[in-house]
mmCIF file of C-alpha atoms in Angstrom:
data_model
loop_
_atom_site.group_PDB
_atom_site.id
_atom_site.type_symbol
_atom_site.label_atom_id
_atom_site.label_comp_id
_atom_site.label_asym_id
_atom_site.label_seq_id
_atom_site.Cartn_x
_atom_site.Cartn_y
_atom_site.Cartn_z
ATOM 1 C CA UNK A 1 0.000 0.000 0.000
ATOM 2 C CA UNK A 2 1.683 3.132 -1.328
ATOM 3 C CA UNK A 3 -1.171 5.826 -1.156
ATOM 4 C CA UNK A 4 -2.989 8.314 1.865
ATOM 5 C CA UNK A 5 -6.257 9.178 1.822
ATOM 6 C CA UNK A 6 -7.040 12.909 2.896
ATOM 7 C CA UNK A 7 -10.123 13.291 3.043
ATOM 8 C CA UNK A 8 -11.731 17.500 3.457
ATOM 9 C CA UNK A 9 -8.476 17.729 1.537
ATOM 10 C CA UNK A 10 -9.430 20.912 -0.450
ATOM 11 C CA UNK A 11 -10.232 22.892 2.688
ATOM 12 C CA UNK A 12 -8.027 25.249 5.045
ATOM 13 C CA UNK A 13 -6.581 22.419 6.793
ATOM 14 C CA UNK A 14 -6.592 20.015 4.346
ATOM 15 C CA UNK A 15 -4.687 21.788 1.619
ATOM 16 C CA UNK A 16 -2.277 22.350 3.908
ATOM 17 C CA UNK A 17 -1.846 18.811 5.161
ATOM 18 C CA UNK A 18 -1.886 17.518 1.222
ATOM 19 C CA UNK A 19 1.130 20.000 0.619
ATOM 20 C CA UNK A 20 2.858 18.970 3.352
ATOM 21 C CA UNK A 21 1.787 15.410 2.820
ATOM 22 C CA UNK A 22 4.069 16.002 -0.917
ATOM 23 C CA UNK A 23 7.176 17.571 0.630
ATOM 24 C CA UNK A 24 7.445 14.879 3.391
ATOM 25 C CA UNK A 25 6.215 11.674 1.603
ATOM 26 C CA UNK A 26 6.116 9.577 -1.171
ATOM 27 C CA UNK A 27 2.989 8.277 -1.263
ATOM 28 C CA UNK A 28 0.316 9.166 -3.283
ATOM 29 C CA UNK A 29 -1.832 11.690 -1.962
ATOM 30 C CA UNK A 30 -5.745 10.529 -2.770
ATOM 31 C CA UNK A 31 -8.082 13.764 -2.227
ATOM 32 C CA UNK A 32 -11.657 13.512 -1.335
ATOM 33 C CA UNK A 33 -13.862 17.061 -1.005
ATOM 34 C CA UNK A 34 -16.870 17.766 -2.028
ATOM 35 C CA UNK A 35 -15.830 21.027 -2.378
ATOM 36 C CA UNK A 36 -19.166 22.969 -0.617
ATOM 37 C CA UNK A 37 -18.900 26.399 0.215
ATOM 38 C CA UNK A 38 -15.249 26.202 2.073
ATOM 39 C CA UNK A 39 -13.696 23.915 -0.176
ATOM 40 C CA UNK A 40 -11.653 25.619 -3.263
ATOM 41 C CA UNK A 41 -9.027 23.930 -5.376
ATOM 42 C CA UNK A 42 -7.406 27.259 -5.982
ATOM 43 C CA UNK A 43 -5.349 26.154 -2.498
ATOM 44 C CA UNK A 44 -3.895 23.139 -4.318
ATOM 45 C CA UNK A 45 -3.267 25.009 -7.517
ATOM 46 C CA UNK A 46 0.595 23.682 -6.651
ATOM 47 C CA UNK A 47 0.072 20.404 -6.007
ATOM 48 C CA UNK A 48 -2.966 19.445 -8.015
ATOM 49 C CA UNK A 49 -0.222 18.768 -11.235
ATOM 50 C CA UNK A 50 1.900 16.687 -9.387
ATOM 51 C CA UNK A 51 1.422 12.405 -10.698
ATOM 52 C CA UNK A 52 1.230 11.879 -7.170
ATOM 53 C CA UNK A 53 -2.159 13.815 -6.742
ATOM 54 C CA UNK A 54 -5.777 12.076 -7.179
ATOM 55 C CA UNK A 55 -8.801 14.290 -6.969
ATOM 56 C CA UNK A 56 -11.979 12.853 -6.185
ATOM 57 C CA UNK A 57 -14.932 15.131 -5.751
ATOM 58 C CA UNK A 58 -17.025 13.171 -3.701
ATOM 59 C CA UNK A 59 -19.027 13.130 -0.792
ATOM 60 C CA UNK A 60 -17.854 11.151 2.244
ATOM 61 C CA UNK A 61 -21.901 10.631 3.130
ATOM 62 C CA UNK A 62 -21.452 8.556 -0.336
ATOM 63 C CA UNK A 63 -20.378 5.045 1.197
ATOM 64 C CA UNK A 64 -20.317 3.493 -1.826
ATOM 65 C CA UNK A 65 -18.173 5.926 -4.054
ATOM 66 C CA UNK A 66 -15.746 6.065 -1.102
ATOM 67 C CA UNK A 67 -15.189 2.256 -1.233
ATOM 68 C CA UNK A 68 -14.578 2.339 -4.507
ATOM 69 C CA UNK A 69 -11.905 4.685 -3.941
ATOM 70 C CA UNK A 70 -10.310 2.547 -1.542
ATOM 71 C CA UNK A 71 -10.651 -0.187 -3.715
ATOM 72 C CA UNK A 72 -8.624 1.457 -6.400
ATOM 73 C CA UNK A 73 -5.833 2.806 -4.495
ATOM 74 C CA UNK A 74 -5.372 0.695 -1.589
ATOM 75 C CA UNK A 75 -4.637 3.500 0.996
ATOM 76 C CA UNK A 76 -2.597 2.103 4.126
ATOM 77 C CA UNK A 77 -4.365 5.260 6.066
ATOM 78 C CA UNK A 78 -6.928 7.600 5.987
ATOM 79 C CA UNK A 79 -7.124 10.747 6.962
ATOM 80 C CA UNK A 80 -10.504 12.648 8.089
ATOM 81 C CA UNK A 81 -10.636 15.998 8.013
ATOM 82 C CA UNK A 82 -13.897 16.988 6.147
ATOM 83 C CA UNK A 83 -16.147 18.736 8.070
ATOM 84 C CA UNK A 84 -18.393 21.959 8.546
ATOM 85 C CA UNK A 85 -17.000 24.073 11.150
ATOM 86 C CA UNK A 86 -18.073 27.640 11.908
ATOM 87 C CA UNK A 87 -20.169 28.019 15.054
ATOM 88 C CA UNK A 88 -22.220 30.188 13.385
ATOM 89 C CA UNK A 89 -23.746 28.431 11.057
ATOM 90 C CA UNK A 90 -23.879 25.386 12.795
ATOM 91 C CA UNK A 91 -26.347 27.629 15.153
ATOM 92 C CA UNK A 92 -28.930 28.510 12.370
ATOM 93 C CA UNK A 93 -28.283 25.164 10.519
ATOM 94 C CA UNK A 94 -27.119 22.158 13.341
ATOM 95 C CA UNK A 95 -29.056 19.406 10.969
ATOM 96 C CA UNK A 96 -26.932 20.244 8.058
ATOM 97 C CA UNK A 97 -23.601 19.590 10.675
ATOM 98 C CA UNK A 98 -25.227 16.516 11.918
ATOM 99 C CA UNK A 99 -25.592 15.263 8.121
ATOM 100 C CA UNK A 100 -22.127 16.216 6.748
ATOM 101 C CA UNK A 101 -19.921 15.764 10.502
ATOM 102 C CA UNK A 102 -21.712 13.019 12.255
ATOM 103 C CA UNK A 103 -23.440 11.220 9.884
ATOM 104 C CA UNK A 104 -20.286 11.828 7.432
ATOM 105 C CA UNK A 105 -17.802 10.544 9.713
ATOM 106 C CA UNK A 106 -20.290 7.051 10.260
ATOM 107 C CA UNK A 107 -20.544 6.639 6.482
ATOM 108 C CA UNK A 108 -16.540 6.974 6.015
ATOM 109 C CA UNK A 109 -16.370 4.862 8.769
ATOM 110 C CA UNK A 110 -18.445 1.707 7.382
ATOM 111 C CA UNK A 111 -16.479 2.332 3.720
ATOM 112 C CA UNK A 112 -12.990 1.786 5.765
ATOM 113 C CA UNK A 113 -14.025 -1.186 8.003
ATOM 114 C CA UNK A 114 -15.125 -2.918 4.899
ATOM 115 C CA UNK A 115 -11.772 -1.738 3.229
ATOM 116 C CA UNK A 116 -10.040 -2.910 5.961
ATOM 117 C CA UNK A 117 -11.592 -6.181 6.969
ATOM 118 C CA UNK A 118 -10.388 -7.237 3.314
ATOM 119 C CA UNK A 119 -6.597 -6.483 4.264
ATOM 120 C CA UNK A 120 -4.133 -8.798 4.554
ATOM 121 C CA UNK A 121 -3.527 -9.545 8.620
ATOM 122 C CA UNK A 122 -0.135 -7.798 8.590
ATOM 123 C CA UNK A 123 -1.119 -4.886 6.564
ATOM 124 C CA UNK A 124 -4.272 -4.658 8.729
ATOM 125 C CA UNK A 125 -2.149 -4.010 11.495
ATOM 126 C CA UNK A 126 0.062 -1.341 9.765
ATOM 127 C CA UNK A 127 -3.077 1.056 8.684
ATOM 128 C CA UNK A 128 -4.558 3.880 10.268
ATOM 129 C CA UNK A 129 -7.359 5.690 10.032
ATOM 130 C CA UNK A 130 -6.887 9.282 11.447
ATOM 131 C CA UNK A 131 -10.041 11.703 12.817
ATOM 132 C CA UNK A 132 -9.153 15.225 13.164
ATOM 133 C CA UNK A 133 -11.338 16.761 16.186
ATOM 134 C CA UNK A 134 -11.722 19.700 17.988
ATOM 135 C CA UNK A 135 -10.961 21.393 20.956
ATOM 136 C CA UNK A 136 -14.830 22.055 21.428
ATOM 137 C CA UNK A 137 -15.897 18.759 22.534
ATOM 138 C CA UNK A 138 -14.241 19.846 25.808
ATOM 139 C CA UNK A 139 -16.172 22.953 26.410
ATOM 140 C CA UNK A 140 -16.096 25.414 27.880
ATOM 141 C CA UNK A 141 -12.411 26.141 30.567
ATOM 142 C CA UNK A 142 -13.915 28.893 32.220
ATOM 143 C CA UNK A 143 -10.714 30.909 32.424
ATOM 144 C CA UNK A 144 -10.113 29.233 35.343
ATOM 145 C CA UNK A 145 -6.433 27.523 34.552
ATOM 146 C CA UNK A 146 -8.441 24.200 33.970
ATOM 147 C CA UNK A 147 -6.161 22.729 30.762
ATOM 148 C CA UNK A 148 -8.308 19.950 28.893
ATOM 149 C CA UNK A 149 -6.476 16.800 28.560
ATOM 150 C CA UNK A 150 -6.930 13.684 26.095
ATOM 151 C CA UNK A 151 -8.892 12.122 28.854
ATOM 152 C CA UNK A 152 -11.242 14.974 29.199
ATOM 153 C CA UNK A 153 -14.776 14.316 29.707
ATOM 154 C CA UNK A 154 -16.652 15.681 26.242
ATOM 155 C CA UNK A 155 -19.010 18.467 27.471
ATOM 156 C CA UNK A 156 -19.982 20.331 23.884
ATOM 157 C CA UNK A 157 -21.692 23.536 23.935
ATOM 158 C CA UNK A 158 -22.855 24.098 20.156
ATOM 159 C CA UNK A 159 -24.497 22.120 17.571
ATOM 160 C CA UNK A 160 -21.305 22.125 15.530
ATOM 161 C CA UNK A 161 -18.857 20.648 18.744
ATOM 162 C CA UNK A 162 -22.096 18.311 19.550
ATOM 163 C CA UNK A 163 -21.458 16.924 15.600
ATOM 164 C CA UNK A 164 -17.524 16.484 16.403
ATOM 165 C CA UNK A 165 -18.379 14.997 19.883
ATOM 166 C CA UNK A 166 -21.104 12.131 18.481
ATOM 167 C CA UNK A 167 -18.010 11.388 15.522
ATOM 168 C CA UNK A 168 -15.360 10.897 17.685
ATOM 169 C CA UNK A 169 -17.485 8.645 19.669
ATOM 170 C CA UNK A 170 -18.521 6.391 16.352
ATOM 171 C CA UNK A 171 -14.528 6.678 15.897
ATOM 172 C CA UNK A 172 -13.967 5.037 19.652
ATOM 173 C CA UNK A 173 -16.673 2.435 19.152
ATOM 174 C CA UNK A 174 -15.899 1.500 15.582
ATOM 175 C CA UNK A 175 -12.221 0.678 17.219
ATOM 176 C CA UNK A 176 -13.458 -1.166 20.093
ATOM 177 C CA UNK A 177 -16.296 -2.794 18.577
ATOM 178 C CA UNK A 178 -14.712 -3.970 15.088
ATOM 179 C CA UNK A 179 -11.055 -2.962 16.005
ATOM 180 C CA UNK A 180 -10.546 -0.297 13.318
ATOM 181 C CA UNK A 181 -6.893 1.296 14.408
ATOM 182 C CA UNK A 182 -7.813 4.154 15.007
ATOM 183 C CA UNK A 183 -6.226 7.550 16.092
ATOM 184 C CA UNK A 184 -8.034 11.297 17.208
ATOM 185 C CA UNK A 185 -6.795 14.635 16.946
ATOM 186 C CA UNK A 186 -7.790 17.509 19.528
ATOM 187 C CA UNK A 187 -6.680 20.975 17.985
ATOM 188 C CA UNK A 188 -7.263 24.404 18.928
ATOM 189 C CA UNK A 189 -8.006 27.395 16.769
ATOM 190 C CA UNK A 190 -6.038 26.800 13.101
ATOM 191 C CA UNK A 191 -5.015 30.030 11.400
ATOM 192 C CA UNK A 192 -2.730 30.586 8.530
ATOM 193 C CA UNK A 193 -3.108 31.556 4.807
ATOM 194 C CA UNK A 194 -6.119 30.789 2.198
ATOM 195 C CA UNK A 195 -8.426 30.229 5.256
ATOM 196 C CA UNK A 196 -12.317 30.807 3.940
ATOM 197 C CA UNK A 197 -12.820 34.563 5.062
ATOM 198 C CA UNK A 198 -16.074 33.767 7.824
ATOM 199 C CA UNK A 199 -13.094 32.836 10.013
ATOM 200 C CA UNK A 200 -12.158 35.422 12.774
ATOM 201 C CA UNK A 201 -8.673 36.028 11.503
ATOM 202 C CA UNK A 202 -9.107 36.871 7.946
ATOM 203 C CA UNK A 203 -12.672 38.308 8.131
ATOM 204 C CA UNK A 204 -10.246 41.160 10.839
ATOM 205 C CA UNK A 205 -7.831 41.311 7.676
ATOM 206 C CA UNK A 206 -10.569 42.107 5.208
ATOM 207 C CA UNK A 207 -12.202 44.609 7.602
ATOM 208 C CA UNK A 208 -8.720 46.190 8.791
ATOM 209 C CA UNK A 209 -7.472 46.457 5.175
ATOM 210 C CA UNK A 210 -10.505 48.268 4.112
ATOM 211 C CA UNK A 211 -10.807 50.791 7.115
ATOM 212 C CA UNK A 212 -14.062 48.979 8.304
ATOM 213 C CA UNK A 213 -14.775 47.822 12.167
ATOM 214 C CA UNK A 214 -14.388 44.740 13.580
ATOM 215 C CA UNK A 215 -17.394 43.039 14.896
ATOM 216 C CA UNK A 216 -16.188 41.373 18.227
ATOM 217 C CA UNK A 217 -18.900 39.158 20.608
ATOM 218 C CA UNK A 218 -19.906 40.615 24.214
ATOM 219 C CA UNK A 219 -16.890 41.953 25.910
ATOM 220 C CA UNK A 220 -13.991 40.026 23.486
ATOM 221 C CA UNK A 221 -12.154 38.980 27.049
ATOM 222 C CA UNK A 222 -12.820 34.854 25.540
ATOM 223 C CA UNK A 223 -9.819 33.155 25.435
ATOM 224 C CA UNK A 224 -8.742 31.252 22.229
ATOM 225 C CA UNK A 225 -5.438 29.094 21.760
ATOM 226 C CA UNK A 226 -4.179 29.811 17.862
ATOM 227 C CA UNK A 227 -1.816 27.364 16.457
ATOM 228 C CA UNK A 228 -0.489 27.472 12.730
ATOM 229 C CA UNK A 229 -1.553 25.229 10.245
ATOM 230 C CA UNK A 230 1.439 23.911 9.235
ATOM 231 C CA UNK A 231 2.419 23.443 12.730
ATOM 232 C CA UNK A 232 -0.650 21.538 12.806
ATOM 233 C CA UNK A 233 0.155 19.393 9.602
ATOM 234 C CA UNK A 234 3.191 18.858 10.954
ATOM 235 C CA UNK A 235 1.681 17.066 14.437
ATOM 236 C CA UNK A 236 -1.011 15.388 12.528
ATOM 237 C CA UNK A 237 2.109 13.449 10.233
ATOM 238 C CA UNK A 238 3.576 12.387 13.292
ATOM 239 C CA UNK A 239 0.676 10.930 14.721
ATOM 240 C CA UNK A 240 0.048 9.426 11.415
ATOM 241 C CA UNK A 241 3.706 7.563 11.243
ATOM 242 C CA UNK A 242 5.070 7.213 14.973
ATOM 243 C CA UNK A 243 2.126 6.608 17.441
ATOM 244 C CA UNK A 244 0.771 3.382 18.400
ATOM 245 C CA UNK A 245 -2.530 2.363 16.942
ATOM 246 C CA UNK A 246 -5.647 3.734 19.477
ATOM 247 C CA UNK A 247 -4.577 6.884 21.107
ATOM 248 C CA UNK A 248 -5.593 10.509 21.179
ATOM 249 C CA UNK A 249 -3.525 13.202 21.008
ATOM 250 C CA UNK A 250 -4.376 17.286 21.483
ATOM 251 C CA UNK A 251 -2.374 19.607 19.421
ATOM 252 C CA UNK A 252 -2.455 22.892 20.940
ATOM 253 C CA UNK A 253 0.185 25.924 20.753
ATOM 254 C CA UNK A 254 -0.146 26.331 24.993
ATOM 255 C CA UNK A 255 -0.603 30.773 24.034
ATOM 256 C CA UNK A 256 -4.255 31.180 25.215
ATOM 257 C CA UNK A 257 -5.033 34.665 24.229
ATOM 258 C CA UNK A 258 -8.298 36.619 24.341
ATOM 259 C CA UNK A 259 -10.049 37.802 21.575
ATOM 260 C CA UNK A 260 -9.357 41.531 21.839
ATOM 261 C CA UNK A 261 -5.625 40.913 22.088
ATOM 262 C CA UNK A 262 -5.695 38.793 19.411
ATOM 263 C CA UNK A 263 -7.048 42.112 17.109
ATOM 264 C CA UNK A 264 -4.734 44.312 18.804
ATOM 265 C CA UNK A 265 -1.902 42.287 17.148
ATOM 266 C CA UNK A 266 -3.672 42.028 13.692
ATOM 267 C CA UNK A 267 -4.884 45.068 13.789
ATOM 268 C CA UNK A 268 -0.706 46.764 14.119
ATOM 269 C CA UNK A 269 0.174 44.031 12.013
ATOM 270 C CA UNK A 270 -2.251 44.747 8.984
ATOM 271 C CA UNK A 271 -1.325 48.393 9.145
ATOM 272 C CA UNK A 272 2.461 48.392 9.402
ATOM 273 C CA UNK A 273 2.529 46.386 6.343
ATOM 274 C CA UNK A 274 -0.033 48.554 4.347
ATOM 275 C CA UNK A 275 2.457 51.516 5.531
ATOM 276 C CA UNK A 276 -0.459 53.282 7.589
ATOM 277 C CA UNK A 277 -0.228 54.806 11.106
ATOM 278 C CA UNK A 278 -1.404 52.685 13.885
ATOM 279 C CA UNK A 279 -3.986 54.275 16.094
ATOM 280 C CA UNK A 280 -7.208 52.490 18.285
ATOM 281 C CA UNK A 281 -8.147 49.466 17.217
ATOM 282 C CA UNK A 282 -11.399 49.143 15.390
ATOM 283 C CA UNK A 283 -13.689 47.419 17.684
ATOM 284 C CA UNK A 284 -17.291 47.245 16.936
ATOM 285 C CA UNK A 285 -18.937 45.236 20.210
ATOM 286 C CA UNK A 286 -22.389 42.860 19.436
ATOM 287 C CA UNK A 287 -23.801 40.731 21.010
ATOM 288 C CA UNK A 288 -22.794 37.533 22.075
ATOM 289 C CA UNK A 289 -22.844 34.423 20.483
ATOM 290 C CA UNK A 290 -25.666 31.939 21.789
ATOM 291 C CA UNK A 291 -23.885 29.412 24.051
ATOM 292 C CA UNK A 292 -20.550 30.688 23.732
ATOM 293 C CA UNK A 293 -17.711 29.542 25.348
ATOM 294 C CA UNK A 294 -15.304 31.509 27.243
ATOM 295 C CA UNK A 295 -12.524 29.618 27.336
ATOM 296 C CA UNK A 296 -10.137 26.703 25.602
ATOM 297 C CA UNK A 297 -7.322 25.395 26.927
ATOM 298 C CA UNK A 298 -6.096 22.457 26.202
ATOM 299 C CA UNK A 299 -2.338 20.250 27.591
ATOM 300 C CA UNK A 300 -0.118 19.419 24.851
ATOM 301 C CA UNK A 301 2.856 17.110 26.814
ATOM 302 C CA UNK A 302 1.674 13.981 25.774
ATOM 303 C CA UNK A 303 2.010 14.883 22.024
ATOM 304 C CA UNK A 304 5.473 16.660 22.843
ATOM 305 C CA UNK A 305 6.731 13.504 25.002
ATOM 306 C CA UNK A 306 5.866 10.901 22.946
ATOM 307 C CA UNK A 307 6.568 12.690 19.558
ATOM 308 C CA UNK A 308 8.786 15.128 20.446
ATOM 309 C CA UNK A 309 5.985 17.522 18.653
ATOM 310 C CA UNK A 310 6.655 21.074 19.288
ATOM 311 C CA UNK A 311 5.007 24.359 17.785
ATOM 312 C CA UNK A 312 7.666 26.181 15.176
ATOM 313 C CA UNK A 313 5.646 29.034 14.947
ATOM 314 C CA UNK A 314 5.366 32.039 17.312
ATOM 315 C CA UNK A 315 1.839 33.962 16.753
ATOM 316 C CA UNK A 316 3.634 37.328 15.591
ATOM 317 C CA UNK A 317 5.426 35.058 12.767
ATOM 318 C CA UNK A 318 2.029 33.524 12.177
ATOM 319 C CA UNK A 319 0.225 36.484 11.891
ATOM 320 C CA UNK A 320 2.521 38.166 9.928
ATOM 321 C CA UNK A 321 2.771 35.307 7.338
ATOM 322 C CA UNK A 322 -0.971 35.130 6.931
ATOM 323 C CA UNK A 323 -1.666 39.007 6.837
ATOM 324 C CA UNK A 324 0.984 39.075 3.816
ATOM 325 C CA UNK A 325 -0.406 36.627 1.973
ATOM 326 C CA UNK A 326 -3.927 37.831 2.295
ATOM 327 C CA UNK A 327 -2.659 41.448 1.278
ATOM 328 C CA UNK A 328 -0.406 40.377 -1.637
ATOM 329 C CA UNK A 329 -2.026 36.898 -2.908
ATOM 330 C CA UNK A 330 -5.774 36.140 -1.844
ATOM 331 C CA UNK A 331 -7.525 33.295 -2.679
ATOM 332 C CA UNK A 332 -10.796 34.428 -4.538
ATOM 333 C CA UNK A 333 -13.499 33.198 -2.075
ATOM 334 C CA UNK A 334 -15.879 34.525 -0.492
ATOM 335 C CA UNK A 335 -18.592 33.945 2.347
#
């Protein structure tokens, strides 16, 4: 077995992970997106030419077009990353996250068993199928120094974290039930370039660059933990090729910051590299997001122990290399 499947592989994290997936292995890279709303092959406009790149677009809630993609390419893992994810929406639409997260992840989930189950015994044991979660499940921290751990009880606030939650859990049972090797991802906040623009970061960019306000929800004091996508890539490749079949592992940069920090920081970074004097930050205060949490905070040593996993990227760096790229390259999408 010579090929990975990635599948979400045409959204923010994805395209990140299948580029990095191309500098740091030789397998092929099988891509699986549907490409809704979020998802935009302009991020793989790099890759997408390379012989080791397949492009499938396909839904994962499609069990039987994703087993004949296994079929074909005989994938010794699988990577799941497709997924709706903003809050928002998942407030005024939580059946269309139970559909494409939950209901998703259990159709992916029946295609690889079957996949699987056909495998010879020893290459059984060598595959993996990964799930990329979320810091949500956990909850809520309540700024109160509480750091969520991989043995965290799940306590989701939203419909969208609620979606993640009930997937993760078909992930556990499909591993103890059938014994699927399984592995789960916690991250925090991903931000970087090309993310889809009803994200906090480059929505701020958007609004900064054009001299507009930034909305901000209730008093901005919650507390966020940003990590870099391709510090994130980076952990979820380690996971994928040095940890033991069955664990969990949360990926987490260990900065909690609160939102109006955060802004403070993008808002002198946007203007010092549009040349333009820095002066108050922008703020424009509404209200609050039903249900929303206050804090997330999450414990990162058992992913830095075991594979000596470390964040590479401070948040100025970050920030700065996302801010550029949004004022000198966009990707043309659009909420």
């Amino acid at each position: 077995m010579s090929s990975i499947v990635v599948t979400g592989g045409a959204g923010f994290i994805g395209a990140h992970l299948v580029r990095f997936l191309t500098q740091h292995s030789q397998d092929d890279i099988i891509i699986i997106d549907k490409l809704s709303y979020a998802g935009h092959l302009g991020r793989l406009s790099d890759v997408l030419p390379l012989a080791q790149i397949h492009f499938y677009q396909t839904d994962v809630c499609d069990t039987t077009a994703i087993s004949e993609i296994l079929q074909q390419h005989q994938p010794w893992a699988v990577m799941h990353l497709a997924a709706e994810s903003h809050v928002d929406r998942s407030i005024d639409a939580p059946q269309v996250f139970l559909h494409n997260n939950t209901q998703g992840t259990l159709s992916l989930l029946q295609a690889t068993l079957k996949y699987w189950q056909r495998l010879a015994p020893n290459l059984q044991a060598a595959f993996r199928y990964l799930q990329v979660s979320t810091d949500e499940v956990f909850g809520d921290a309540d700024d109160n120094g509480y750091l969520a751990t991989e043995t965290s009880p799940y306590k989701p606030s939203s419909p969208y974290s609620a979606s993640k939650a009930a997937a993760d859990h078909y992930v556990q049972a499909y591993q103890r039930t059938f014994g699927l090797p399984t592995l789960i991802s916690y991250c925090t906040n991903n931000y970087g370039p090309d993310q889809f623009p009803e994200k906090l970061i480059p929505l701020a960019i958007e609004r900064i660059k054009n001299g507009q306000t930034i909305p901000v929800y209730g008093d901005g004091l919650q507390k966020r933990d940003w990590l870099y996508v391709e510090d994130h890539a980076h952990a979820l490749w380690l996971m994928l090729t040095q940890a033991k079949p069955n664990q969990s592992y949360v990926v987490a940069a260990g900065r909690p910051i609160s939102n109006l920090h955060l802004l403070e920081a993008l808002y002198i970074e946007v203007q010092t590299q549009l040349q333009r004097p820095v002066n108050q930050t922008p703020i424009e205060f509404v209200n609050d997001r039903l249900g929303h949490d206050r804090c997330y905070a999450l414990d990162a040593s058992k992913i830095q122990q075991q594979l000596n996993w470390h964040t590479q990227t401070s948040l100025q760096q970050g920030l700065a290399a996302t801010v550029h790229q949004a004022l000198h390259t966009p990707l043309n999408i659009h909420p």
